[in-house]
Short mmCIF file of C-alpha atoms and ligand atoms in Angstrom, two decimals:
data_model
loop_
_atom_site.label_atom_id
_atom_site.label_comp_id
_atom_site.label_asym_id
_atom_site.label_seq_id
_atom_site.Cartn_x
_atom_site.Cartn_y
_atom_site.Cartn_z
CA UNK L 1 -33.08 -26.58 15.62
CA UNK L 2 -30.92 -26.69 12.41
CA UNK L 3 -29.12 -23.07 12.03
CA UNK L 4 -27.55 -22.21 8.76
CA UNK L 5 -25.02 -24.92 7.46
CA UNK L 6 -23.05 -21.98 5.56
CA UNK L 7 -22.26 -20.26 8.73
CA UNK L 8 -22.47 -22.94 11.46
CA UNK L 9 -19.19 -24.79 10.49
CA UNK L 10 -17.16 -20.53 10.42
CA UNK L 11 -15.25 -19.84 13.37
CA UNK L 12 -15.17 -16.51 15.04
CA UNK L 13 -12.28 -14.41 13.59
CA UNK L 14 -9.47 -15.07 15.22
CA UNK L 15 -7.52 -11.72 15.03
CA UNK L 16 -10.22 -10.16 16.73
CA UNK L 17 -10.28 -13.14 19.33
CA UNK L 18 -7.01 -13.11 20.16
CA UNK L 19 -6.89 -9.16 20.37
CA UNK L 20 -9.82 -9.12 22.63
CA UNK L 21 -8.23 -11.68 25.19
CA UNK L 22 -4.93 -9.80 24.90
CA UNK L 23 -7.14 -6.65 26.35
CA UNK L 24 -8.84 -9.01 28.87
CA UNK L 25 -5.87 -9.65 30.56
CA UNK L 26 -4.50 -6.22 30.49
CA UNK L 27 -8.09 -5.27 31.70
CA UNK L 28 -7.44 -7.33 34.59
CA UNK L 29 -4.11 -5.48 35.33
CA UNK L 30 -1.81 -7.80 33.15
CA UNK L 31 1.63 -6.45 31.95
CA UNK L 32 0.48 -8.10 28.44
CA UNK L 33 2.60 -7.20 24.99
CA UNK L 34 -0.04 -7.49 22.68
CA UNK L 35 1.52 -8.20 19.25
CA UNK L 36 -2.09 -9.11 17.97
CA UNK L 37 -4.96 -7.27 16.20
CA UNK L 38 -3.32 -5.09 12.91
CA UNK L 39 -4.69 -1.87 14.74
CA UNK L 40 -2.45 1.27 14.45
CA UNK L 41 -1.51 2.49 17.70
CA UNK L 42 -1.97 5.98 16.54
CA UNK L 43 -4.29 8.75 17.51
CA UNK L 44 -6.41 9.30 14.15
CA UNK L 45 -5.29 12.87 12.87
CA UNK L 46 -7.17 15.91 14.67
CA UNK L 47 -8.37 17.37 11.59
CA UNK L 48 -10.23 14.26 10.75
CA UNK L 49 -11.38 14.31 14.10
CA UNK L 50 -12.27 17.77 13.89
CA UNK L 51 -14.41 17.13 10.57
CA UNK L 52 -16.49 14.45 12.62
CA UNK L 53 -17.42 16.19 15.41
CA UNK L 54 -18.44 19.29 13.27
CA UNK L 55 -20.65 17.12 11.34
CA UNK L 56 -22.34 15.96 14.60
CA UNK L 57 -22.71 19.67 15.16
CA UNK L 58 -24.29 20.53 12.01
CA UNK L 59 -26.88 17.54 12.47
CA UNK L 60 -24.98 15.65 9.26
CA UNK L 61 -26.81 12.82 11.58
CA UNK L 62 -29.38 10.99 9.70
CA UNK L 63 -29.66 8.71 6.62
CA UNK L 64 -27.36 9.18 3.17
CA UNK L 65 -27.17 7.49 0.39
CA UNK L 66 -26.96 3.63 0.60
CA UNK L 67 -23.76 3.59 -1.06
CA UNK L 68 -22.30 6.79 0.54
CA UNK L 69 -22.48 10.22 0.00
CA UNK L 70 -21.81 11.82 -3.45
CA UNK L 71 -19.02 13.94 -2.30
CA UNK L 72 -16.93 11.18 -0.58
CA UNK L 73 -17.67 9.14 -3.68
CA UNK L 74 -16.44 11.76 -5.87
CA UNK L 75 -12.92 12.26 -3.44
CA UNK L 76 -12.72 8.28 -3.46
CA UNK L 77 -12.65 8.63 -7.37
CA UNK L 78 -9.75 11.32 -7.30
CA UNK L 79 -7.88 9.37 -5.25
CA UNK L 80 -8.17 6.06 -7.21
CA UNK L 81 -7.16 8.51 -10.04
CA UNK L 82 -4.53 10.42 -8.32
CA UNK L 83 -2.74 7.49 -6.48
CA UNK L 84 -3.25 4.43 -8.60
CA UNK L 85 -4.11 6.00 -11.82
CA UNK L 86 -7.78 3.99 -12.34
CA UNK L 87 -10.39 5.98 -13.36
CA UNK L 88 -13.77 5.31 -11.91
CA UNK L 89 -17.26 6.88 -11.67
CA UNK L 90 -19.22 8.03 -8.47
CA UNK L 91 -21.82 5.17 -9.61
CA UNK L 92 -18.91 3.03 -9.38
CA UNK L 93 -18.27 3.47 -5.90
CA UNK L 94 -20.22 2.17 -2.52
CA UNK L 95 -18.61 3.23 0.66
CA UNK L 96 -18.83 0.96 3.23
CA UNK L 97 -18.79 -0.37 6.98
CA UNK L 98 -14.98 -0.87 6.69
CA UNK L 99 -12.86 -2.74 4.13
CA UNK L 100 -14.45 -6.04 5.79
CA UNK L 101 -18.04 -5.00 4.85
CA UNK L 102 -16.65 -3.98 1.28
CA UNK L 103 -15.10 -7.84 0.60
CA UNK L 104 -17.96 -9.21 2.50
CA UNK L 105 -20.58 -7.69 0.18
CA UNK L 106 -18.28 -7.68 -3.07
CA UNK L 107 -18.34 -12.07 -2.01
CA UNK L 108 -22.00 -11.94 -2.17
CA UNK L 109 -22.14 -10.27 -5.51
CA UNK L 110 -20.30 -12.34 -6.88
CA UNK L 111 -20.63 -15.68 -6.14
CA UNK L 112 -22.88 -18.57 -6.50
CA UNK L 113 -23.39 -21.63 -4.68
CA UNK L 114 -20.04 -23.64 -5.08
CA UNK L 115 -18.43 -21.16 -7.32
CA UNK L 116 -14.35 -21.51 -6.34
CA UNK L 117 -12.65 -18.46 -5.09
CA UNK L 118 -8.40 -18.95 -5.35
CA UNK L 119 -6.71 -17.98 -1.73
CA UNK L 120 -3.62 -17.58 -1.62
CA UNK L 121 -2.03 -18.99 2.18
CA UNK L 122 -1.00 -17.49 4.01
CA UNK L 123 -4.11 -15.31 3.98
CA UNK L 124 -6.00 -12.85 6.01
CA UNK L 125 -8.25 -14.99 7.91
CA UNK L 126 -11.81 -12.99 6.70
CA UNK L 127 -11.45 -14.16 3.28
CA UNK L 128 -11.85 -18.01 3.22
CA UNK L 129 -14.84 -17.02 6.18
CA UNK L 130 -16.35 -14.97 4.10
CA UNK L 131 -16.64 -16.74 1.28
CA UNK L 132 -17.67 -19.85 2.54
CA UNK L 133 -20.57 -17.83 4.42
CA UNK L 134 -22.26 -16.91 0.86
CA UNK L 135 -21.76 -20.80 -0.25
CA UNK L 136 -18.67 -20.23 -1.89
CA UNK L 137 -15.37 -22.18 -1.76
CA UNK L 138 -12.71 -21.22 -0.67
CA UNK L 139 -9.50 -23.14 -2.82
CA UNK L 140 -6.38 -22.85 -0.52
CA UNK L 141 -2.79 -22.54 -2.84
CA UNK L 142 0.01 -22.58 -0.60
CA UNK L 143 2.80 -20.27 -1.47
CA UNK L 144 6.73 -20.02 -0.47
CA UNK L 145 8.46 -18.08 1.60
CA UNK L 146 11.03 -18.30 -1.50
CA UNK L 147 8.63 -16.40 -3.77
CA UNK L 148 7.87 -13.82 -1.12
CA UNK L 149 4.66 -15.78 -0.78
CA UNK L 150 3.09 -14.72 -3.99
CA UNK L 151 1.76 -17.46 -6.58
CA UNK L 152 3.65 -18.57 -9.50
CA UNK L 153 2.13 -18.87 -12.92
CA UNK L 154 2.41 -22.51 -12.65
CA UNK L 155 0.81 -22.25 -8.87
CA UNK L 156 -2.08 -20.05 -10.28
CA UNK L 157 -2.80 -22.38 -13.67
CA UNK L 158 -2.68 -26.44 -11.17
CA UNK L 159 -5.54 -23.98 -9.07
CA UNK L 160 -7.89 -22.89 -11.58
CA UNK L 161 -10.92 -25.44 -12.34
CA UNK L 162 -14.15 -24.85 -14.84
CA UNK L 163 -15.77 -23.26 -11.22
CA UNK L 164 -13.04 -21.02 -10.52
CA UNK L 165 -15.07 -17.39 -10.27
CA UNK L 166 -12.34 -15.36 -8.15
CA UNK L 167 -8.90 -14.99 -7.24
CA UNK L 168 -7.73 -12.44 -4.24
CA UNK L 169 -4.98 -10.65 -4.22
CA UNK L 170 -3.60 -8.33 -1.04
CA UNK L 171 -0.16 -6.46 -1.70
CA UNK L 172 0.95 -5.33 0.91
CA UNK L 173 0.12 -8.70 2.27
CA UNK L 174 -1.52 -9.71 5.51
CA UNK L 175 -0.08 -11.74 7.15
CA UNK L 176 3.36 -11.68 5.10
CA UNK L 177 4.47 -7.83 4.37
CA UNK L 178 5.49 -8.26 1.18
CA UNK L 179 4.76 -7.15 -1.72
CA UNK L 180 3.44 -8.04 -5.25
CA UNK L 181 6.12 -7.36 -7.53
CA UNK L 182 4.99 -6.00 -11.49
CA UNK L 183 5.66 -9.67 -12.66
CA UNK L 184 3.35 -11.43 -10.22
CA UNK L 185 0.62 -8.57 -10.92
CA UNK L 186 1.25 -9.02 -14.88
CA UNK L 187 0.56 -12.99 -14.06
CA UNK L 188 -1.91 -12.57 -12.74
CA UNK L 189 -3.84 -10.62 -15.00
CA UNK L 190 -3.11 -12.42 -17.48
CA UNK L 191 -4.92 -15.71 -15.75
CA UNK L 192 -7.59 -13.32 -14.95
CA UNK L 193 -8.43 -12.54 -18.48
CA UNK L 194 -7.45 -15.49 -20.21
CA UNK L 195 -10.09 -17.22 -18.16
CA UNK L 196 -12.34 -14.85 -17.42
CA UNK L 197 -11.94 -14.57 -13.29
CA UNK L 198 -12.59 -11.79 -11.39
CA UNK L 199 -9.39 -9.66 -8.97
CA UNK L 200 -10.95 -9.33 -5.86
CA UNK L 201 -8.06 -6.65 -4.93
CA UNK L 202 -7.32 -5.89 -1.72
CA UNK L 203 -4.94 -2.48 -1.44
CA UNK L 204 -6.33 -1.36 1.93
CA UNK L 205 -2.04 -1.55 2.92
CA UNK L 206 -0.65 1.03 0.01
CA UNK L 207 0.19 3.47 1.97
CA UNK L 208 2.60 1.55 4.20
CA UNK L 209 5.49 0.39 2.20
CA UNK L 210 9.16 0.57 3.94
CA UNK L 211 11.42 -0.09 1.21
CA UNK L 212 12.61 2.53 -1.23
CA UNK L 213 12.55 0.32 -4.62
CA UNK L 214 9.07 -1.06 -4.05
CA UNK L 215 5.74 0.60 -4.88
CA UNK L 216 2.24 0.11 -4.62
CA UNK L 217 0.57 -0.91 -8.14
CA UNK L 218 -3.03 -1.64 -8.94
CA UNK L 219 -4.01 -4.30 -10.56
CA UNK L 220 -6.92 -2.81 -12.40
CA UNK L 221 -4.47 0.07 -13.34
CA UNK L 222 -2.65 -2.59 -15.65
CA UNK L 223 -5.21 -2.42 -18.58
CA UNK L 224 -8.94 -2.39 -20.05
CA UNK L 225 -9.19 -5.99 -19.77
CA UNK L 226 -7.78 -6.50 -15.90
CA UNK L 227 -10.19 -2.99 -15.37
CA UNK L 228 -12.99 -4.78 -16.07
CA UNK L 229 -12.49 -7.77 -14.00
CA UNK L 230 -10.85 -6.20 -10.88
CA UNK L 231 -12.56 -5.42 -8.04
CA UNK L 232 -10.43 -2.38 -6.26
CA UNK L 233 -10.98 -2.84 -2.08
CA UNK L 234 -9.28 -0.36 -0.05
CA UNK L 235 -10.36 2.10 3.26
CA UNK L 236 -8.93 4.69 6.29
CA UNK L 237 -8.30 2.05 8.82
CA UNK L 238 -4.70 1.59 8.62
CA UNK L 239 -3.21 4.31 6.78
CA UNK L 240 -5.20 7.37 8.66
CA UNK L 241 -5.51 5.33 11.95
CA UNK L 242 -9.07 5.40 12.01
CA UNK L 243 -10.19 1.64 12.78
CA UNK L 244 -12.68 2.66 15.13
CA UNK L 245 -14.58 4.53 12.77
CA UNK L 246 -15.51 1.45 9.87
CA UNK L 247 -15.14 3.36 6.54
CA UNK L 248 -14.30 1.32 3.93
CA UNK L 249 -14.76 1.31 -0.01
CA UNK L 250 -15.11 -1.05 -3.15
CA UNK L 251 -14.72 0.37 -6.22
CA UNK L 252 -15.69 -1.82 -9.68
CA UNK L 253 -17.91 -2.44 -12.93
CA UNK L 254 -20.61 -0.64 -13.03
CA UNK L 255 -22.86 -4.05 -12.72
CA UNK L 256 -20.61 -5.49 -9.60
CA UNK L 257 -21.43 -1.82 -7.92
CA UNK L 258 -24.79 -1.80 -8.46
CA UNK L 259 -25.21 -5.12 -6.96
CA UNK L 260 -23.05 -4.21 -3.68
CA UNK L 261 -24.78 -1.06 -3.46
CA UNK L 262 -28.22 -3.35 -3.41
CA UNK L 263 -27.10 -5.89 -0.67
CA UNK L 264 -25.87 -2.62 1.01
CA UNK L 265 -29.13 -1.00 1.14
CA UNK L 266 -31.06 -4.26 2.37
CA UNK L 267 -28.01 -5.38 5.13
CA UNK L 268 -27.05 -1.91 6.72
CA UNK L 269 -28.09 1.24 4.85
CA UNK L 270 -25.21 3.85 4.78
CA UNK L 271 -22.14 3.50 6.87
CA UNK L 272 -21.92 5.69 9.39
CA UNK L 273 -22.64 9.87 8.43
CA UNK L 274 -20.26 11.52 10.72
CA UNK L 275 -17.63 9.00 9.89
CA UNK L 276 -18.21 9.85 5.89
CA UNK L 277 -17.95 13.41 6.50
CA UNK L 278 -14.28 12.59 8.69
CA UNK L 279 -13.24 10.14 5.40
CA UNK L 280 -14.28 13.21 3.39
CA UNK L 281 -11.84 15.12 5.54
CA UNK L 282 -9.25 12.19 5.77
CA UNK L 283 -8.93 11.87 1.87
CA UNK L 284 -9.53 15.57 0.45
CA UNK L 285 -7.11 17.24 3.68
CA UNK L 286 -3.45 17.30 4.55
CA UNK L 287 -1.78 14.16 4.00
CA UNK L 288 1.08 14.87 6.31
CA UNK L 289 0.16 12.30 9.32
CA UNK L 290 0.04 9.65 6.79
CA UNK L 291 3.69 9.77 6.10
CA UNK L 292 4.87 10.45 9.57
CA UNK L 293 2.77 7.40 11.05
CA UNK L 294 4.56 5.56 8.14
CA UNK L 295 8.33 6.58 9.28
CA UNK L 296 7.43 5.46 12.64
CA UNK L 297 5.96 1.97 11.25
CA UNK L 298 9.37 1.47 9.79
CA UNK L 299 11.23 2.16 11.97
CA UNK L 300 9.31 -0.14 13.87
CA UNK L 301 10.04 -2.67 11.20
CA UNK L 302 13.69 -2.70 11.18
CA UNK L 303 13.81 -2.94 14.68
CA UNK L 304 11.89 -5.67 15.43
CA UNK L 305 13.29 -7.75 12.80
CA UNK L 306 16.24 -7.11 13.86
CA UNK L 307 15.31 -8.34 16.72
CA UNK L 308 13.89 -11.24 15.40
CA UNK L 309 16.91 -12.29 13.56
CA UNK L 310 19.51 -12.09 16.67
CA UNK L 311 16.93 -14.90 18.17
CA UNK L 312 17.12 -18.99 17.24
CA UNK L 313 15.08 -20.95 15.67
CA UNK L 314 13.00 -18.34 14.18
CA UNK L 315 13.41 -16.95 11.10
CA UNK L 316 10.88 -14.56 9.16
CA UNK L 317 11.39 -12.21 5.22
CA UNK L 318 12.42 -8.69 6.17
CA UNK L 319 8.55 -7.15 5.25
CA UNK L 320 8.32 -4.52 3.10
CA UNK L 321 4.78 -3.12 3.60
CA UNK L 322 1.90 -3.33 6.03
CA UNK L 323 2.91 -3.89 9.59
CA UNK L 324 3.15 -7.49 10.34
CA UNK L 325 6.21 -9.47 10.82
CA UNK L 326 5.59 -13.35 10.11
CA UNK L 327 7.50 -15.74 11.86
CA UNK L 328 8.46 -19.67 10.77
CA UNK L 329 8.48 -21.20 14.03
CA UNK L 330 8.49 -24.55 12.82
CA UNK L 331 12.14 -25.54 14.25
CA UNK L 332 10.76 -24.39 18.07
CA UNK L 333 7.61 -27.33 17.28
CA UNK L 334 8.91 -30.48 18.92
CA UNK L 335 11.44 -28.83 21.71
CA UNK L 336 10.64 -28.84 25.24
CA UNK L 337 9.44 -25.60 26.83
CA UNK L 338 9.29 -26.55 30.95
CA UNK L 339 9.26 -30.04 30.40
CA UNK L 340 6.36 -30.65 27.76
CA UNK L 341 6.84 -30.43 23.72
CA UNK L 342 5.77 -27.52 22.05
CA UNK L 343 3.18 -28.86 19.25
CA UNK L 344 2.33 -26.00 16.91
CA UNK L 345 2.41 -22.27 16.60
CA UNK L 346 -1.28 -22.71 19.00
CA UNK L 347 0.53 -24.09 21.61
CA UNK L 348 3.71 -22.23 21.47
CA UNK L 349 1.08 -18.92 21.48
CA UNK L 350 -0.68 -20.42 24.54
CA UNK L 351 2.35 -20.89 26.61
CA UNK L 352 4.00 -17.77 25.36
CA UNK L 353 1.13 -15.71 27.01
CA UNK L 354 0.61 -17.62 29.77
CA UNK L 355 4.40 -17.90 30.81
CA UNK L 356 5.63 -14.32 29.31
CA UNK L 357 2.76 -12.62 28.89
CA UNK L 358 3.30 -12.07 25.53
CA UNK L 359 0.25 -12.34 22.74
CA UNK L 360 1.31 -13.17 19.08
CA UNK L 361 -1.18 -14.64 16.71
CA UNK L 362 -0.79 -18.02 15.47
CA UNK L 363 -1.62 -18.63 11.63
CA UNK L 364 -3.23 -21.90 11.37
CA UNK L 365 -6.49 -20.01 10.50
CA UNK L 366 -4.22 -18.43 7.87
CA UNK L 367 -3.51 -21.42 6.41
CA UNK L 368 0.14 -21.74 8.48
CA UNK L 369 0.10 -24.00 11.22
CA UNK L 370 3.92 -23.34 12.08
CA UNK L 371 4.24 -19.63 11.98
CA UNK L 372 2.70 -16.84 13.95
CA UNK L 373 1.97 -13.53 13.32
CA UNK L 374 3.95 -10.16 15.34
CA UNK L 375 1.75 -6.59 14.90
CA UNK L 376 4.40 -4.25 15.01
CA UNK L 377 1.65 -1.37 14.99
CA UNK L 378 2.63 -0.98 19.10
CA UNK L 379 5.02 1.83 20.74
CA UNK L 380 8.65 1.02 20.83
CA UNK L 381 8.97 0.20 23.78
CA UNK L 382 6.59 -2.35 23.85
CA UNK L 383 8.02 -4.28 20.90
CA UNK L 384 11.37 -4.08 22.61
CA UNK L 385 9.71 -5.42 25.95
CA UNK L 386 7.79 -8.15 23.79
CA UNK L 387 10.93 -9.15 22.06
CA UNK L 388 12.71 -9.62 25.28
CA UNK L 389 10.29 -11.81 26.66
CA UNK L 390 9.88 -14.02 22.70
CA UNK L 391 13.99 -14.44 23.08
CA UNK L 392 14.01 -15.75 26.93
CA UNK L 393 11.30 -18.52 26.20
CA UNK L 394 13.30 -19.91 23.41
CA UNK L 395 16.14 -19.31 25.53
CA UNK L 396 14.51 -21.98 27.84
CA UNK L 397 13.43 -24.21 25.64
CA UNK L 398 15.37 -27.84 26.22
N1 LIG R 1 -8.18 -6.39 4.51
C1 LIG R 1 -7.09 -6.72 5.21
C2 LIG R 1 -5.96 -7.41 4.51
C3 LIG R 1 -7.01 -6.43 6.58
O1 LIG R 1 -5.92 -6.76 7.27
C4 LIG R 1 -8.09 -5.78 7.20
C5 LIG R 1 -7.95 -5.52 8.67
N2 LIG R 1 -8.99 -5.29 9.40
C6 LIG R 1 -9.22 -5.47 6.43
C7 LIG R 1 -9.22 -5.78 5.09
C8 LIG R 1 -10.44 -4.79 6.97
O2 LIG R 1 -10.22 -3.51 7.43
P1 LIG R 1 -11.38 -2.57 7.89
O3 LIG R 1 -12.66 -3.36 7.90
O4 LIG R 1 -11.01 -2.09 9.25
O5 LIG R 1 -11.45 -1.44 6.90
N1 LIG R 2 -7.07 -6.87 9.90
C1 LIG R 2 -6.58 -6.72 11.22
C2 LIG R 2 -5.82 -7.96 11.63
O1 LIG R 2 -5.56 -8.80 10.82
C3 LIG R 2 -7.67 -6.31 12.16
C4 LIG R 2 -8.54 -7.38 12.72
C5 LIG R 2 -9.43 -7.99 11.71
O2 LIG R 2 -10.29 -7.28 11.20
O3 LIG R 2 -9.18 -9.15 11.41
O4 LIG R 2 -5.43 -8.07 12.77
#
C-alpha cells in the first residue's frame, strides 16, 4: 500500500538519531563522549520542579485550554514585552508541545501545497522536514562562513520567486552559534515587507549569548510592518534546562494564532498541565539559574574552541550564542584514517565513534556535507576527554 508521498521520502531526525545511539552504546557500558543532541546537561531549576509536582498535588491534571492556559499566556506576553520589547495579546499566544510542535504547526498554517519556504544552510535539520511534510518546499540558500553564515541582501533577493511564502530565521543559530547582527535583521525585514513574506522566527537560543557586544534582537520588535509578518517561536528547553518537559510557544497575528491554536486542538489538545504550571513558574520566578547555566555554557565555549583551534585541519567561527561549535572538516575528507580515505563528515563521524568513541553530528542533513556539529552542553570534563580523543584521530590520519 501507497503511504503518504509528503512524509514517505522525510528521514527520521537525525539529532535525535544520533543522540539516541550515542546513549545505546553508553547503555551497553561504552565510555562514549556524546557531543550530539543540543540537550543541556543541567538539572532543570528546583523551583520549577517544585511548581510541577505541586500542580500534580493539587490535581492541576486534566484538560486546559487548547492553546494553553490563560495565565502562562499572559506571563509569555510579559516576557515578549519585557525581554524583546513586542507587545502581544493572550489570544495571540498558543503554548505548545515544545518549540518543535510550535514551527511544526506555525508550517501548517501557513503554507500551501508548493508554497516556497527560504532556508538558510546550514540549518536545524526540523525545518526543511517539516515543511516538506505539509507539501511545502523547502528552498536551500547556502551561506558563508565569511558572513557568519547569515544571508546577504543579494543572497536573500537570487532566492525569492512569485511562490516564496516564508523565510526562517534562528539567531542564535543552530548549528552555527552566531548571531544575527542589526544589519542582517534590518535586511531582512525589509525583503519581508517589500514582498510580503512571512519571519518564521526562531529565538528559542536568546538567552545564551557569550559575547559582551552582541545581543539578542527580535525581528518583529523592528517595526509595525515586520510585526505583522513575523512569527515569534521561542520555549524553556534550553535556557531553563527543561527539555524533558515539551513546553514551547508561538506567538503571532491574531489570524496565524487562531489557525495554530485550531490544528492544536484537532492534533494534541493542550500540552502537558503540570508542565504549564512549571513554565508558569519557570518564566514568572527567579531568573538566577538562567544566568549561572549561561556562565558555565561559556566557559564551556572558550574552552572547547580553544581546543579546537590547537588541532589541524579543522577550523570552526568562535560562536557567540547557543551551544554548538561547528566544525569545517573538509581538509580531513580525502586523508587516510587506518589505511582507508575518509569521504565526508558521515564517515569521518562513523569511524570517530567506532575507533574513539566519540559521537559528533555530521551536517549533511543540515545542508553541510563537510562539517560536523560539537554540543558543548556536556560537563567539562567530558569535552576535555572528547577533545582528546577528536585531536589523536587526526593525529593518525596519513
Ligand atoms: N529550534 C531549534 C533551533 C532547536 O535547536 C530546537 C532543539 N530541539 C528546537 C527549536 C525545538 O526545541 P523544543 O521542541 O525542545 O522546544
Ligand atoms: N535541537 C536539538 C539539537 O539540535 C535537540 C534535538 C532536536 O530536537 O533536534 O540537537
Amino acid at each position: 500500500m501507497e503511504l503518504s508521498r509528503k512524509i514517505i521520502g522525510v528521514k527520521p531526525s537525525t539529532t535525535l538519531a544520533i543522540g539516541a545511539k550515542a546513549k545505546e552504546l553508553r547503555a551497553a557500558g561504552k565510555d562514549v563522549v556524546a557531543f550530539t543532541v543540543g540537550e543541556p546537561d543541567f538539572d532543570t531549576p528546583e523551583n520549577i520542579k517544585e511548581a510541577g509536582i505541586k500542580a500534580i498535588n493539587d490535581g492541576f491534571t486534566k484538560y486546559t485550554a487548547a492553546s494553553g492556559i490563560v495565565e502562562l499566556r499572559k506571563a509569555i506576553c510579559d516576557k515578549l514585552k519585557n525581554d524583546n520589547n513586542i507587545i502581544y495579546t493572550p489570544e495571540q499566544v498558543v503554548v505548545c508541545n515544545g518549540a518543535k510542535q510550535a514551527l511544526a504547526s506555525s508550517f501548517m498554517a501557513i503554507l500551501n501545497d508548493g508554497d516556497e519556504v527560504i532556508i538558510p544552510a546550514p540549518f536545524w535539520v526540523s525545518y526543511s522536514a517539516m515543511v516538506e511534510m505539509v507539501g511545502g518546499k523547502p528552498v536551500i540558500v547556502y551561506t558563508k562562513a565569511e558572513n557568519n553564515f547569515m544571508l546577504s541582501k543579494e543572497e536573500l533577493e537570487a532566492a525569492y520567486t512569485e511562490k516564496t511564502k516564508a523565510i526562517v530565521l534562528t539567531s542564535p543559530s543552530n548549528p552555527t552559534g552566531m548571531i544575527a547582527s542589526m544589519e542582517n535583521l534590518e535586511d531582512i525585514a525589509k525583503f519581508a515587507v517589500e514582498h510580503d513574506i512571512i519571519v518564521i522566527a526562531d529565538e528559542i537560543y536568546e538567552k545564551l549569548i557569550y559575547n559582551k557586544n552582541k545581543k539578542h534582537i527580535s525581528i518583529a520588535s523592528l517595526g509595525k510592518e515586520i510585526y505583522d509578518r513575523t512569527i515569534t517561536i521561542n520555549g524553556v528547553s534550553k535556557s531553563y534546562a527543561m527539555t524533558g518537559w515539551r513546553i514551547g510557544y508561538v506567538a503571532c497575528p491574531l489570524n496565524i494564532a487562531k489557525c495554530i491554536s485550531t490544528i492544536q486542538s484537532h492534533m494534541s489538545s493542550n500540552p502537558n498541565s503540570m508542565a504549564q504550571m512549571a513554565v508558569l513558574e519557570a518564566l514568572t520566578g527567579p531568573q538566577d539559574s538562567v544566568e549561572s547555566m549561561r556562565l558555565q555554557f561559556e566557559k564551556r565555549r572558550d574552552y572547547i574552541f580553544e581546543r579546537e583551534e590547537e588541532i589541524p585541519l579543522i577550523k570552526a567561527l568562535k560562536p557567540e550564542g547557543a551551544f554548538y561549535l561547528f566544525v569545517d572538516i573538509s581538509e580531513v575528507c580525502g586523508k587516510k584514517y587506518k589505511g582507508t580515505e575518509i569521504k565526508d563528515a558521515a564517515d569521518f563521524a562513523d569511524r570517530l565513534l567506532e575507533d574513539k568513541l566519540t559521537a559528533v553530528v555530521p551536517c549533511a542533513d543540515f545542508g553541510m556535507k563537510n562539517y560536523i556539529r560539537l554540543s558543548y552542553a556536556i560537563s567539562m570534563e567530558e569535552i576535555k576527554k572528547g577533545m582528546d580523543r577528536i585531536a589523536q584521530f587526526i593525529g593518525e590520519l596519513e
